[in-house]
Coordinates of C-alpha atoms and ligand atoms in Angstrom, one line a residue:
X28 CA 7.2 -20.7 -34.4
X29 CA 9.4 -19.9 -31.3
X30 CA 8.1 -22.3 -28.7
X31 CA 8.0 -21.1 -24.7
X32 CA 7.0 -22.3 -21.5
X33 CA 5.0 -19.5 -20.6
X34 CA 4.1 -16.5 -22.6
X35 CA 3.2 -13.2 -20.2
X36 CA 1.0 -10.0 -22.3
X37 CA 1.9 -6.7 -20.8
X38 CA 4.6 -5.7 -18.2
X39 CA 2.0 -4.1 -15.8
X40 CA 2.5 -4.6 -12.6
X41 CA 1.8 -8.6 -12.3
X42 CA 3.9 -9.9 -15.4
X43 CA 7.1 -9.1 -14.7
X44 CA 7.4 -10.3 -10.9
X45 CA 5.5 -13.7 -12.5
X46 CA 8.2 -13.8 -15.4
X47 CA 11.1 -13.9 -12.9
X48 CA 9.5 -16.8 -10.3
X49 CA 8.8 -18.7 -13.5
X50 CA 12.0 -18.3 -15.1
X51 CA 13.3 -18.8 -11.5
X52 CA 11.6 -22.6 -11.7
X53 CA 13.5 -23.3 -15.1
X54 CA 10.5 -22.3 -17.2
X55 CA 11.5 -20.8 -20.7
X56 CA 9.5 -17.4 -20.7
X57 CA 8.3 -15.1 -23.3
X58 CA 7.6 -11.7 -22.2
X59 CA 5.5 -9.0 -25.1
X60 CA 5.4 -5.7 -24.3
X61 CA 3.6 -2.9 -26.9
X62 CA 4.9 0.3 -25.4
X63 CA 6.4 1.0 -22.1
X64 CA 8.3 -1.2 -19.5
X65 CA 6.6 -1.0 -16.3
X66 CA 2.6 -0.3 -17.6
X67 CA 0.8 2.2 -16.2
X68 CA 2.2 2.8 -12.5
X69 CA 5.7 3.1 -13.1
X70 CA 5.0 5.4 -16.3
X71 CA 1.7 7.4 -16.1
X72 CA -0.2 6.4 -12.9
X73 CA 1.4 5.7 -9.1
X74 CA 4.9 6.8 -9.4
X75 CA 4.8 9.7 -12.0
X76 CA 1.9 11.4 -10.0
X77 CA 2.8 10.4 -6.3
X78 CA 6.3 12.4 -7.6
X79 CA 4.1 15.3 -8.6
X80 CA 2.4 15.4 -5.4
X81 CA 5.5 15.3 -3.5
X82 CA 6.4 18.7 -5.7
X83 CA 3.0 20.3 -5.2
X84 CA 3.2 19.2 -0.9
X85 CA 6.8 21.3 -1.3
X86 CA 5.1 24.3 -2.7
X87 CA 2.3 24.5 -0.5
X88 CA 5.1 23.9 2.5
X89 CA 6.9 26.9 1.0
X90 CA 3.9 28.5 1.3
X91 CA 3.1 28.0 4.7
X92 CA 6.5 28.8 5.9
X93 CA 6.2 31.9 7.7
X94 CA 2.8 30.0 9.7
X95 CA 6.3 27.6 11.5
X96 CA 8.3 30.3 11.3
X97 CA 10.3 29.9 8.7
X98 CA 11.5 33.2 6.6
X99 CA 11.8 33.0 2.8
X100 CA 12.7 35.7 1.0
X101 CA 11.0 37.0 -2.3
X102 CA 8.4 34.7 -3.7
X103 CA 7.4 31.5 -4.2
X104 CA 8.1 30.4 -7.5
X105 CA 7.2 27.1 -9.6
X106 CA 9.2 25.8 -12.4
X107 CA 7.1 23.3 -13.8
X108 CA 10.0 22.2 -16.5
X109 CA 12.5 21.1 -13.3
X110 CA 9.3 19.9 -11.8
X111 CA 8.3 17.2 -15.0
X112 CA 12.3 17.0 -14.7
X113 CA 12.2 15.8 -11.4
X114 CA 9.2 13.4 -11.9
X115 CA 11.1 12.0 -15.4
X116 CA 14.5 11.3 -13.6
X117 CA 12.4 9.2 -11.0
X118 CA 10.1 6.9 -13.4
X119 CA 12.8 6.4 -15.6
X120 CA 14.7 4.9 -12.8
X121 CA 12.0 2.8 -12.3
X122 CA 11.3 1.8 -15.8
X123 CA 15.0 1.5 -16.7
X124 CA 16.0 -1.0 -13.8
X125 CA 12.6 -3.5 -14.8
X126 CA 13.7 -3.4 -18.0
X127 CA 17.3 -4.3 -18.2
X128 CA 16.3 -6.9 -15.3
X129 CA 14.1 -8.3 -17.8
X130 CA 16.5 -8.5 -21.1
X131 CA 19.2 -9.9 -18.3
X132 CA 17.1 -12.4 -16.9
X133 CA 18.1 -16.3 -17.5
X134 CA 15.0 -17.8 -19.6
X135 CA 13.2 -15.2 -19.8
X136 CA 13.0 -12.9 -23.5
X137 CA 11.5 -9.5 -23.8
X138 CA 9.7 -9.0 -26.8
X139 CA 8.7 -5.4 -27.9
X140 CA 5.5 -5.4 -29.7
X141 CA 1.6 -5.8 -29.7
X142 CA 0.4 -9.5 -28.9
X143 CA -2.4 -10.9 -30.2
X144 CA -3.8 -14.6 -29.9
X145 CA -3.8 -16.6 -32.9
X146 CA -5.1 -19.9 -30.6
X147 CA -5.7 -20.8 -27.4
X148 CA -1.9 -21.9 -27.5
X149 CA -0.3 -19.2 -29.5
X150 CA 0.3 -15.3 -29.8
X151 CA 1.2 -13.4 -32.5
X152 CA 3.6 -10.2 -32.2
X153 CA 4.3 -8.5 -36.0
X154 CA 3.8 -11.4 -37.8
X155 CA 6.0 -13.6 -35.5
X156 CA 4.2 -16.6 -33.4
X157 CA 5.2 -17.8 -29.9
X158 CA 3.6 -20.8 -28.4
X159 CA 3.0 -22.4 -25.3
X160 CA 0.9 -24.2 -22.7
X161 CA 0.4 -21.2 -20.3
X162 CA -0.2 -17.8 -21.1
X163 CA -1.1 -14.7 -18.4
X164 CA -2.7 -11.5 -19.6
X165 CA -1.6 -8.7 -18.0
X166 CA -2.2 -5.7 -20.3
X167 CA -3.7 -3.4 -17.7
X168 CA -6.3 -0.5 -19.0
X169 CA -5.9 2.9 -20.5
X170 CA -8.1 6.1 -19.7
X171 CA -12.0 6.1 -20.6
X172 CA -12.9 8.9 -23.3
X173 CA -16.7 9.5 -22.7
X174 CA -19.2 10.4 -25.6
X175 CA -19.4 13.9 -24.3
X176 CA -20.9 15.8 -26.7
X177 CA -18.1 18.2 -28.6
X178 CA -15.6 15.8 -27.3
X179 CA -14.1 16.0 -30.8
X180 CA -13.8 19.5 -31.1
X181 CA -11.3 20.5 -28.1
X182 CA -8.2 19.1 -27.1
X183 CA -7.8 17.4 -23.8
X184 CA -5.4 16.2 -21.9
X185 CA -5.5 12.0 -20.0
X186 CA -3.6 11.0 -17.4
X187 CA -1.1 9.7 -19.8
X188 CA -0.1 12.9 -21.7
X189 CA -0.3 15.0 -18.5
X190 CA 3.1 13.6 -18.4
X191 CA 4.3 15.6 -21.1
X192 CA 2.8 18.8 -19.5
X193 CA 6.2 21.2 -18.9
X194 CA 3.8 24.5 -18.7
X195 CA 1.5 25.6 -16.2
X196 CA -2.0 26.0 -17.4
X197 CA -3.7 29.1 -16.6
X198 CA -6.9 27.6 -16.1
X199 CA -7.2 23.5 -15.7
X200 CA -10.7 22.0 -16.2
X201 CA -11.0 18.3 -15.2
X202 CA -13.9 16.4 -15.7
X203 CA -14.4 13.8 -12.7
X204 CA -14.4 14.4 -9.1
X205 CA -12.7 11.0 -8.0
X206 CA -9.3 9.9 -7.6
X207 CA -7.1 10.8 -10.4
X208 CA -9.2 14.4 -10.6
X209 CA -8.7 14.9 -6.9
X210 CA -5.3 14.1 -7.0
X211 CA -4.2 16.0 -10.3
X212 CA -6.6 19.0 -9.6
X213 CA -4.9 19.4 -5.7
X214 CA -1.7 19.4 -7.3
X215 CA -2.2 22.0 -10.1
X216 CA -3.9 24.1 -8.1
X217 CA -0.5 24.0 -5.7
X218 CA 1.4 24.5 -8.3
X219 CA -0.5 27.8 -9.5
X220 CA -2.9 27.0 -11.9
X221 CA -6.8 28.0 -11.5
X222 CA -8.4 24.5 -11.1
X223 CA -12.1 23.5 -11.6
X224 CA -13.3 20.1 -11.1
X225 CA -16.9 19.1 -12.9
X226 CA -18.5 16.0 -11.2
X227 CA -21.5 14.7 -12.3
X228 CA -22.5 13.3 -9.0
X229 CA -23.7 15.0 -6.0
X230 CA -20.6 14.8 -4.2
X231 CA -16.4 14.1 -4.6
X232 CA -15.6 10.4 -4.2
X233 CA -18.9 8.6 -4.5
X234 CA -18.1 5.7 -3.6
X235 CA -17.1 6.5 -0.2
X236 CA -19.2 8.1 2.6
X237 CA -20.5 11.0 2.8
X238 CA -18.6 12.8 5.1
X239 CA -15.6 11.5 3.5
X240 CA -17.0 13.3 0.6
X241 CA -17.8 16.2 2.4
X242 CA -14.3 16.9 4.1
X243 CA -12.3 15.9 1.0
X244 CA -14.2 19.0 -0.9
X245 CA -13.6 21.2 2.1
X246 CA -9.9 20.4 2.3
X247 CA -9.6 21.3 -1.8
X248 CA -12.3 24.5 -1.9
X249 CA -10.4 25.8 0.8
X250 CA -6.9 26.0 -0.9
X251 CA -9.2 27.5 -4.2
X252 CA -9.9 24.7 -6.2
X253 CA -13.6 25.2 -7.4
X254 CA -15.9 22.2 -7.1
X255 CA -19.0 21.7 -9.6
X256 CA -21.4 18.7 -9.0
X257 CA -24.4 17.6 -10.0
X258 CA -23.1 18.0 -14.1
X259 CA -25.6 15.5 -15.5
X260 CA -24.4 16.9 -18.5
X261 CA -22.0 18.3 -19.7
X262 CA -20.8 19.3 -23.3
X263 CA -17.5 20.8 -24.8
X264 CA -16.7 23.4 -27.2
X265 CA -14.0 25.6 -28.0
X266 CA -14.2 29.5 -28.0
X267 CA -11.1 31.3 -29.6
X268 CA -8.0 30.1 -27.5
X269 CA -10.8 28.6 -24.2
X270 CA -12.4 25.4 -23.6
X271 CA -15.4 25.9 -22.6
X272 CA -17.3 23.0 -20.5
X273 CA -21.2 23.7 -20.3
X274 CA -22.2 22.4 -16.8
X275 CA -25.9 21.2 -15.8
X276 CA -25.4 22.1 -12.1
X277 CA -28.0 22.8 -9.7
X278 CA -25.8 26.1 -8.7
X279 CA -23.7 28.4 -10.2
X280 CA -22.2 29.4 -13.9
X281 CA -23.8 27.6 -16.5
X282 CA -20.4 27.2 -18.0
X283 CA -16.7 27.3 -16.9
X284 CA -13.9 28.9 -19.1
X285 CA -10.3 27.1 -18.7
X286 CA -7.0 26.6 -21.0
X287 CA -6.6 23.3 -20.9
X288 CA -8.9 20.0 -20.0
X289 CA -8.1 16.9 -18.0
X290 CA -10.6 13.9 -18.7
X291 CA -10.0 11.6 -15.8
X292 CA -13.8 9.9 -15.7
X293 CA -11.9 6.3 -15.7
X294 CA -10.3 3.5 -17.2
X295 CA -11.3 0.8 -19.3
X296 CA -9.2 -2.6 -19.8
X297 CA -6.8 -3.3 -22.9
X298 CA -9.0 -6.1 -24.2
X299 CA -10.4 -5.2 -26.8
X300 CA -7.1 -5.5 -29.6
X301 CA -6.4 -9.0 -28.3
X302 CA -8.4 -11.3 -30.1
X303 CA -9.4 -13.0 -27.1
X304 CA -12.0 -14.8 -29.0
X305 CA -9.1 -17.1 -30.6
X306 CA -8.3 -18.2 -27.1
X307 CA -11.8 -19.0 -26.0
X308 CA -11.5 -15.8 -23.0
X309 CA -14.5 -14.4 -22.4
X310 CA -14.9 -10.7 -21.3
X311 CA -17.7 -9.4 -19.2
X312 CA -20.6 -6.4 -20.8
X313 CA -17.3 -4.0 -19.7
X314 CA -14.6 -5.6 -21.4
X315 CA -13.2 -6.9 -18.4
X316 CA -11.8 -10.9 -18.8
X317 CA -13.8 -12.9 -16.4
X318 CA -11.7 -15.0 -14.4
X319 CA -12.1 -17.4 -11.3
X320 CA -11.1 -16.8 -8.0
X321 CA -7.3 -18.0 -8.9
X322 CA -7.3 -15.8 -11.7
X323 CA -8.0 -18.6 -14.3
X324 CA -10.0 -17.0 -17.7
X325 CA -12.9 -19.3 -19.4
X326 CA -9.6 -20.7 -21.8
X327 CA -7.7 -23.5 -19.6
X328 CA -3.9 -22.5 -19.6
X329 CA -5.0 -18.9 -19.8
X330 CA -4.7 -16.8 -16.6
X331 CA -5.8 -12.6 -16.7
X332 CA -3.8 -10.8 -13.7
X333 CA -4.5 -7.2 -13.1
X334 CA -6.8 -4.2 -13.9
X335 CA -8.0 -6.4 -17.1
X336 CA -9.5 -8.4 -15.2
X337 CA -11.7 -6.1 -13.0
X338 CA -11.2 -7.7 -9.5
X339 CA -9.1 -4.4 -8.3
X340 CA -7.6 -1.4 -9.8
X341 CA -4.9 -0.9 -8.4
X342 CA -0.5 -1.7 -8.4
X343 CA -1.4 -3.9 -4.6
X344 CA -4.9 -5.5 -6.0
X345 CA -2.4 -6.4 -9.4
X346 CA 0.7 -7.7 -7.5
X347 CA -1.5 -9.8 -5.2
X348 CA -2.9 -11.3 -8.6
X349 CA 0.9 -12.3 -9.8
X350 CA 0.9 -13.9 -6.0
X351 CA -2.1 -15.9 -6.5
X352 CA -1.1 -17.3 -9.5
X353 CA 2.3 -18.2 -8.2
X354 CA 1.2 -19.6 -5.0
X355 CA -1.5 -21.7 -7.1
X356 CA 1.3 -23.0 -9.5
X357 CA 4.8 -22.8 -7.6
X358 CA 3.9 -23.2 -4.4
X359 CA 0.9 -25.5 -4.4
X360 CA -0.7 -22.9 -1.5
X361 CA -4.1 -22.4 -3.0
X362 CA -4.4 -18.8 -2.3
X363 CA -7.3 -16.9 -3.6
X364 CA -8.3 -13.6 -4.5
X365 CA -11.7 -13.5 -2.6
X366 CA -9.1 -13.8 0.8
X367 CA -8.3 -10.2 -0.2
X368 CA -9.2 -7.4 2.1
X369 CA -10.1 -3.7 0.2
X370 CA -7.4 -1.6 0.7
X371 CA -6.4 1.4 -1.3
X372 CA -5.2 5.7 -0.6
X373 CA -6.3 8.8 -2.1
X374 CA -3.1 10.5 -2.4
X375 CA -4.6 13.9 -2.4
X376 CA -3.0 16.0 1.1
X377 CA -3.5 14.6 3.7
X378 CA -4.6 11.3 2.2
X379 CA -7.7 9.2 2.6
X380 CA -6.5 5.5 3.4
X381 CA -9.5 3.4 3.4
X382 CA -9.6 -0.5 4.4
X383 CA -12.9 -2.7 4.5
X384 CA -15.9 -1.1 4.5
X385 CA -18.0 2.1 4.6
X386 CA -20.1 3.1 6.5
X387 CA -23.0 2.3 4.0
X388 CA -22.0 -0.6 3.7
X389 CA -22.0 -1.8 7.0
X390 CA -25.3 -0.5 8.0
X391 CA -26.9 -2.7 4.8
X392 CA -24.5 -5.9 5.9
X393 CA -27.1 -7.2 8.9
X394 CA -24.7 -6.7 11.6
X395 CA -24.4 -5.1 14.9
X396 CA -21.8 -2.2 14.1
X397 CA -20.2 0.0 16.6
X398 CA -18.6 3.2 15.2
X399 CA -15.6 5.2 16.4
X400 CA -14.9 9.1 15.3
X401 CA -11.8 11.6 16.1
X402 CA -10.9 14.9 14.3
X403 CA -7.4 15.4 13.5
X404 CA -7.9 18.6 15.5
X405 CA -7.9 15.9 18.6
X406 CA -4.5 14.2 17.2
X407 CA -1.3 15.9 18.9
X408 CA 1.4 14.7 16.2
X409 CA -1.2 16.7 13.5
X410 CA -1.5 19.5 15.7
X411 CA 2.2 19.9 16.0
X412 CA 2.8 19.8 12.4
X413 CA 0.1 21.9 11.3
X414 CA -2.1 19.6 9.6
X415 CA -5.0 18.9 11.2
X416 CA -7.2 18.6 8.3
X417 CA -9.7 15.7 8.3
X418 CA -10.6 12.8 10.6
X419 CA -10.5 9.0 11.6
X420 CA -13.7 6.2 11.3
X421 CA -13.3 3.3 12.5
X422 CA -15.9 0.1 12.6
X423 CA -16.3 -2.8 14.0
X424 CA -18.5 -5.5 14.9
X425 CA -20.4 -5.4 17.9
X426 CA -20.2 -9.5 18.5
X427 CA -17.4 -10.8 16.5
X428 CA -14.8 -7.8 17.8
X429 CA -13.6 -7.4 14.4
X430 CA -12.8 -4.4 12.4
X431 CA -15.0 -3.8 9.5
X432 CA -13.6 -1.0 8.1
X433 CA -11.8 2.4 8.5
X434 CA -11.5 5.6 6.4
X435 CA -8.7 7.6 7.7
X436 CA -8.4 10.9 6.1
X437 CA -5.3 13.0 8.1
X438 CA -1.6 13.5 8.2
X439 CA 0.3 10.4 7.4
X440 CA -2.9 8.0 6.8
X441 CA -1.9 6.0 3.7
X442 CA 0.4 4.3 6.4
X443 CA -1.5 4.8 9.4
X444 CA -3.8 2.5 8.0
X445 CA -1.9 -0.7 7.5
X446 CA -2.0 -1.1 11.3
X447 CA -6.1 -1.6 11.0
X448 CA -5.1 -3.8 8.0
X449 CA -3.2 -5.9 9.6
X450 CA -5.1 -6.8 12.4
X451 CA -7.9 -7.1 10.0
X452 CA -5.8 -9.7 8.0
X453 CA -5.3 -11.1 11.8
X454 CA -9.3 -11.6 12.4
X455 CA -8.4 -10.5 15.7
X456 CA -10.3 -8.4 18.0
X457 CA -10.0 -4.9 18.1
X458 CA -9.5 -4.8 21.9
X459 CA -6.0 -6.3 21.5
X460 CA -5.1 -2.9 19.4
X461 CA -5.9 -1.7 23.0
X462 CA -3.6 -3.4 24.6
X463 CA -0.6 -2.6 22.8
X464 CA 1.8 -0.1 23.5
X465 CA 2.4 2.3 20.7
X466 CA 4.8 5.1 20.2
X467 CA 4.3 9.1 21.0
X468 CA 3.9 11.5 19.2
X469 CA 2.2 9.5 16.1
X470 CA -0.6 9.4 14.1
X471 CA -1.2 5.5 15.2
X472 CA -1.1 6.1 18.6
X473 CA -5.0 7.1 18.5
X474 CA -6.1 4.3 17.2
X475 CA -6.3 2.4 20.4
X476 CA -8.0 5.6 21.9
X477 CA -10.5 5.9 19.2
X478 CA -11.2 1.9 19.8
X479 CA -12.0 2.9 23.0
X480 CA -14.6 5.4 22.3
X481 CA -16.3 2.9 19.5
X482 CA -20.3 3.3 20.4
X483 CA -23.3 1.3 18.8
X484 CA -24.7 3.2 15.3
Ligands
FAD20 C1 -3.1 8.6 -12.7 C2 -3.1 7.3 -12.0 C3 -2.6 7.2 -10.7 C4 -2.6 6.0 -10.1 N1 -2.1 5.9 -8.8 C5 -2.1 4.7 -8.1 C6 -1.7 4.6 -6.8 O1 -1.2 5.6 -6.2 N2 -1.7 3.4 -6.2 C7 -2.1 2.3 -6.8 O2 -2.1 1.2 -6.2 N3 -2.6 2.4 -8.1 C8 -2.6 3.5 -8.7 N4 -3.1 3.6 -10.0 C9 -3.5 2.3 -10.7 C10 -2.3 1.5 -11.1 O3 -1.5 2.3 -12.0 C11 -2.8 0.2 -11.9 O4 -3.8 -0.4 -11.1 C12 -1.6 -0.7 -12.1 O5 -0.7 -0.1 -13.0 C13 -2.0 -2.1 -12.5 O6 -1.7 -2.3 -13.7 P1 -1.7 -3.7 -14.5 O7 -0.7 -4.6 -13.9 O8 -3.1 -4.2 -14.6 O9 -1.2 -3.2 -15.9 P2 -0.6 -1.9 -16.4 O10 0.3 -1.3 -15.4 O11 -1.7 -1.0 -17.0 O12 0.3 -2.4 -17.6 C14 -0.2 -3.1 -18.7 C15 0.9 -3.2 -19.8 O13 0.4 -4.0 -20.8 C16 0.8 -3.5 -22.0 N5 -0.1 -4.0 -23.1 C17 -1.4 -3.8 -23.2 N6 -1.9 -4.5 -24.2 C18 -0.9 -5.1 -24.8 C19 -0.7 -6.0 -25.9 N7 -1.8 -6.3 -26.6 N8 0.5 -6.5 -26.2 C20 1.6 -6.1 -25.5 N9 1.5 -5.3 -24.4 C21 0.3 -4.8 -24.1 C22 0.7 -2.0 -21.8 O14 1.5 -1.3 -22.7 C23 1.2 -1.8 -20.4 O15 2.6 -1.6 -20.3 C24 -3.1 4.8 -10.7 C25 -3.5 4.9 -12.0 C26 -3.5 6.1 -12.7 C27 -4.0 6.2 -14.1

């Protein structure tokens, strides 16, 4: 039995930056990887579909050319091979680069397999056992199939094996109306395809408010993507060369026709081919691994960093994990993951970047709020480059100062944001946002203005 230091599960997006600040400290690290170097975000979630966008924002641009004046001649045309082409040559840059910095590491061994515990203490990988005194789960999740009745009968595509997709469907159905559907259906439907996207709520996006919602289906319905809610239920079947996906909405067709299927109605965590029981790690009624606030399972020694453990979804939430655990253990700075401030983007165009809370939630928090509001029609740097789509939200507290939350949806907002986020991070009071001086013509430049206009709910 080879004998380690530390033994890391899954090269997500925690495990490898861990691996090389313990290996750093003169730890002997083993690091077991089933299938792909870099998890989900460098392969089949952040930087494969934020590529994609980038190729779908060119078409539309194309598009748009003569509205800026710009003269193409002939039509705009889509090559979806050179556009997978484009996306491959950037992940595998990615994925390439971890890798060898991984198998060239001092103390540190990259093991290609599926781990498994054997004890609290040990892992198995085909038949071979590593030990040690500290092992971090990092396995990350995979896409959610649903029961859907007839699930079995058609094919469909995940997040994952969109990868592979070279063609152009005629007709893509996706089933789900948040994130990964907003962001693959924009796209498609840029690229040429017809796009309907089923939701079985009553509006895009749930989760956020409802004229978040509201403006992120009128931004996609408006470029011809067709928007069905309310599916309580929906069933599958296949009809000669269609899929056919019955809908239960309150309005319209009681069935929609495509080529090809998209199932992006969420993840679930890689926990459940572990054998966590062997370890003592307990998982929650979702499979996730319940951990403390420093990230340490219900097995001492044991830490879960990332999606598996259900404290965040995302490549930040999961980095911050690897910098909890590292603070807690290298750096004896007892950082925690309840300091953490909500923070994520909707990379559909232009994107939602959200921070804090909603506006739900702050009128059920018990607080004084005051509440801010500015179309993007009212932002001069959107105006002058044509995309005036959406709108800014800010909140604060009426007594503290502070900044509850924000949903920016406009031009550029996926960075805009970070400047609420870091005053938030700050605790300090919007007003001094007001006093700054920031630079013309931008986005950011507003956000002192629409501070200014902030009124009592
Ligand atoms: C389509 C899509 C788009 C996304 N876009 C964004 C975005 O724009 N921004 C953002 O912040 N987040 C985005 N995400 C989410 C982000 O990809 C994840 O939150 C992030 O990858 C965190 O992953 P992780 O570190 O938990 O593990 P993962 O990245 O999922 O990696 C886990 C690794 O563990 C390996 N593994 C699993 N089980 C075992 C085992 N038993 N033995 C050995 N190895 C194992 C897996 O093969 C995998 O390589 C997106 C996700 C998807 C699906």
């Amino acid at each position: 039995m080879a004998a380690y230091d530390a033994i890391i599960i899954g090269t997500g997006q925690a495990g490898p930056s861990l691996a090389f600040r313990l290996a750093g400290a003169g730890m002997k690290v083993a690091v077991v990887e089933r299938h792909l170097v870099g998890g989900t975000c460098v392969n089949t979630g952040c930087t494969p579909t934020k590529a994609l966008v980038a190729s779908a924002y060119a078409a539309r641009t194309a598009r748009r050319a003569a509205e800026y004046g710009v003269v193409i001649g002939g039509d705009i045309g889509i090559d979806m091979w050179r556009v997978k082409a484009r996306k491959d040559v950037i992940v595998a840059a990615s994925r390439n680069g971890l890798t060898s910095a991984l198998e060239n590491a001092a103390n540190i061994t990259l093991y290609r397999g599926h781990a498994r515990f054997a004890s609290p203490r040990a892992v198995e990988i085909a038949g071979e056992r590593l030990r040690a005194e500290r092992i971090f789960i990092n396995v990350g999740g995979r896409a959610l199939v649903p029961p859907m009745p007839g699930i079995n009968e058609v094919p469909y595509l995940t997040n994952s094996s969109m990868m592979d997709v070279d063609f152009l469907p005629h007709h893509l159905i996706i089933v789900g109306g948040s994130y990964i559907g907003l962001e693959f259906g924009q796209m498609y439907r840029r690229f040429g395809s017809e796009v309907t996207i089923i939701e079985m709520a009553p509006r895009l996006v749930r989760h956020e408010d409802e004229d978040v919602s509201a403006a992120i289906k009128d931004i996609i319905e408006l470029e011809g993507v067709d928007v069905r809610l309310n599916a309580e239920c929906i069933s599958l079947a296949k009809r000669g060369d269609e899929i056919i996906a019955k809908v239960d909405c309150t309005a319209g067709a009681p069935e929609v026709a495509g080529s090809h299927l998209l199932l992006a109605v969420g993840r679930r965590p890689n926990t459940d081919d572990l054998d966590l029981d062997k370890a003592g790690v307990r998982c929650d009624e979702r499979g996730y691994i319940v951990v403390d606030d420093r990230l340490q399972t219900t097995a001492p020694g044991v830490w879960a960093l990332g999606d598996c453990n259900g404290k965040g979804a995302f490549t930040h939430t999961a980095y911050n994990d690897f910098e909890i655990v590292a603070a807690n253990l290298l750096d004896r700075d007892p950082r925690r993951v309840s300091e953490r401030i909500t923070a994520y983007a909707l990379y559909i165009d232009p994107p939602l970047g959200r921070v804090g809370m909603t506006l739900a939630q702050a009128r059920t928090s018990g607080r004084r709020v005051l509440a801010g509001e500015r179309p993007m029609t009212r932002v001069a740097r959107a105006v002058e480059k044509g995309e005036t789509a959406g709108f800014m939200k800010i909140l604060a507290d009426a007594d503290s100062k502070q900044i509850l939350g924000a949903s920016l949806l406009g031009t550029g907002c996926d960075e805009v944001i970070h400047g609420i986020l870091d005053l938030m991070y700050a605790k300090a009071p919007y007003n001094l946002l007001q006093r700054t001086m920031p630079i013309h013509p931008t986005v950011s430049e507003l956000l002192p203005t629409l501070l200014g206009d902030l009124h009592p709910l």
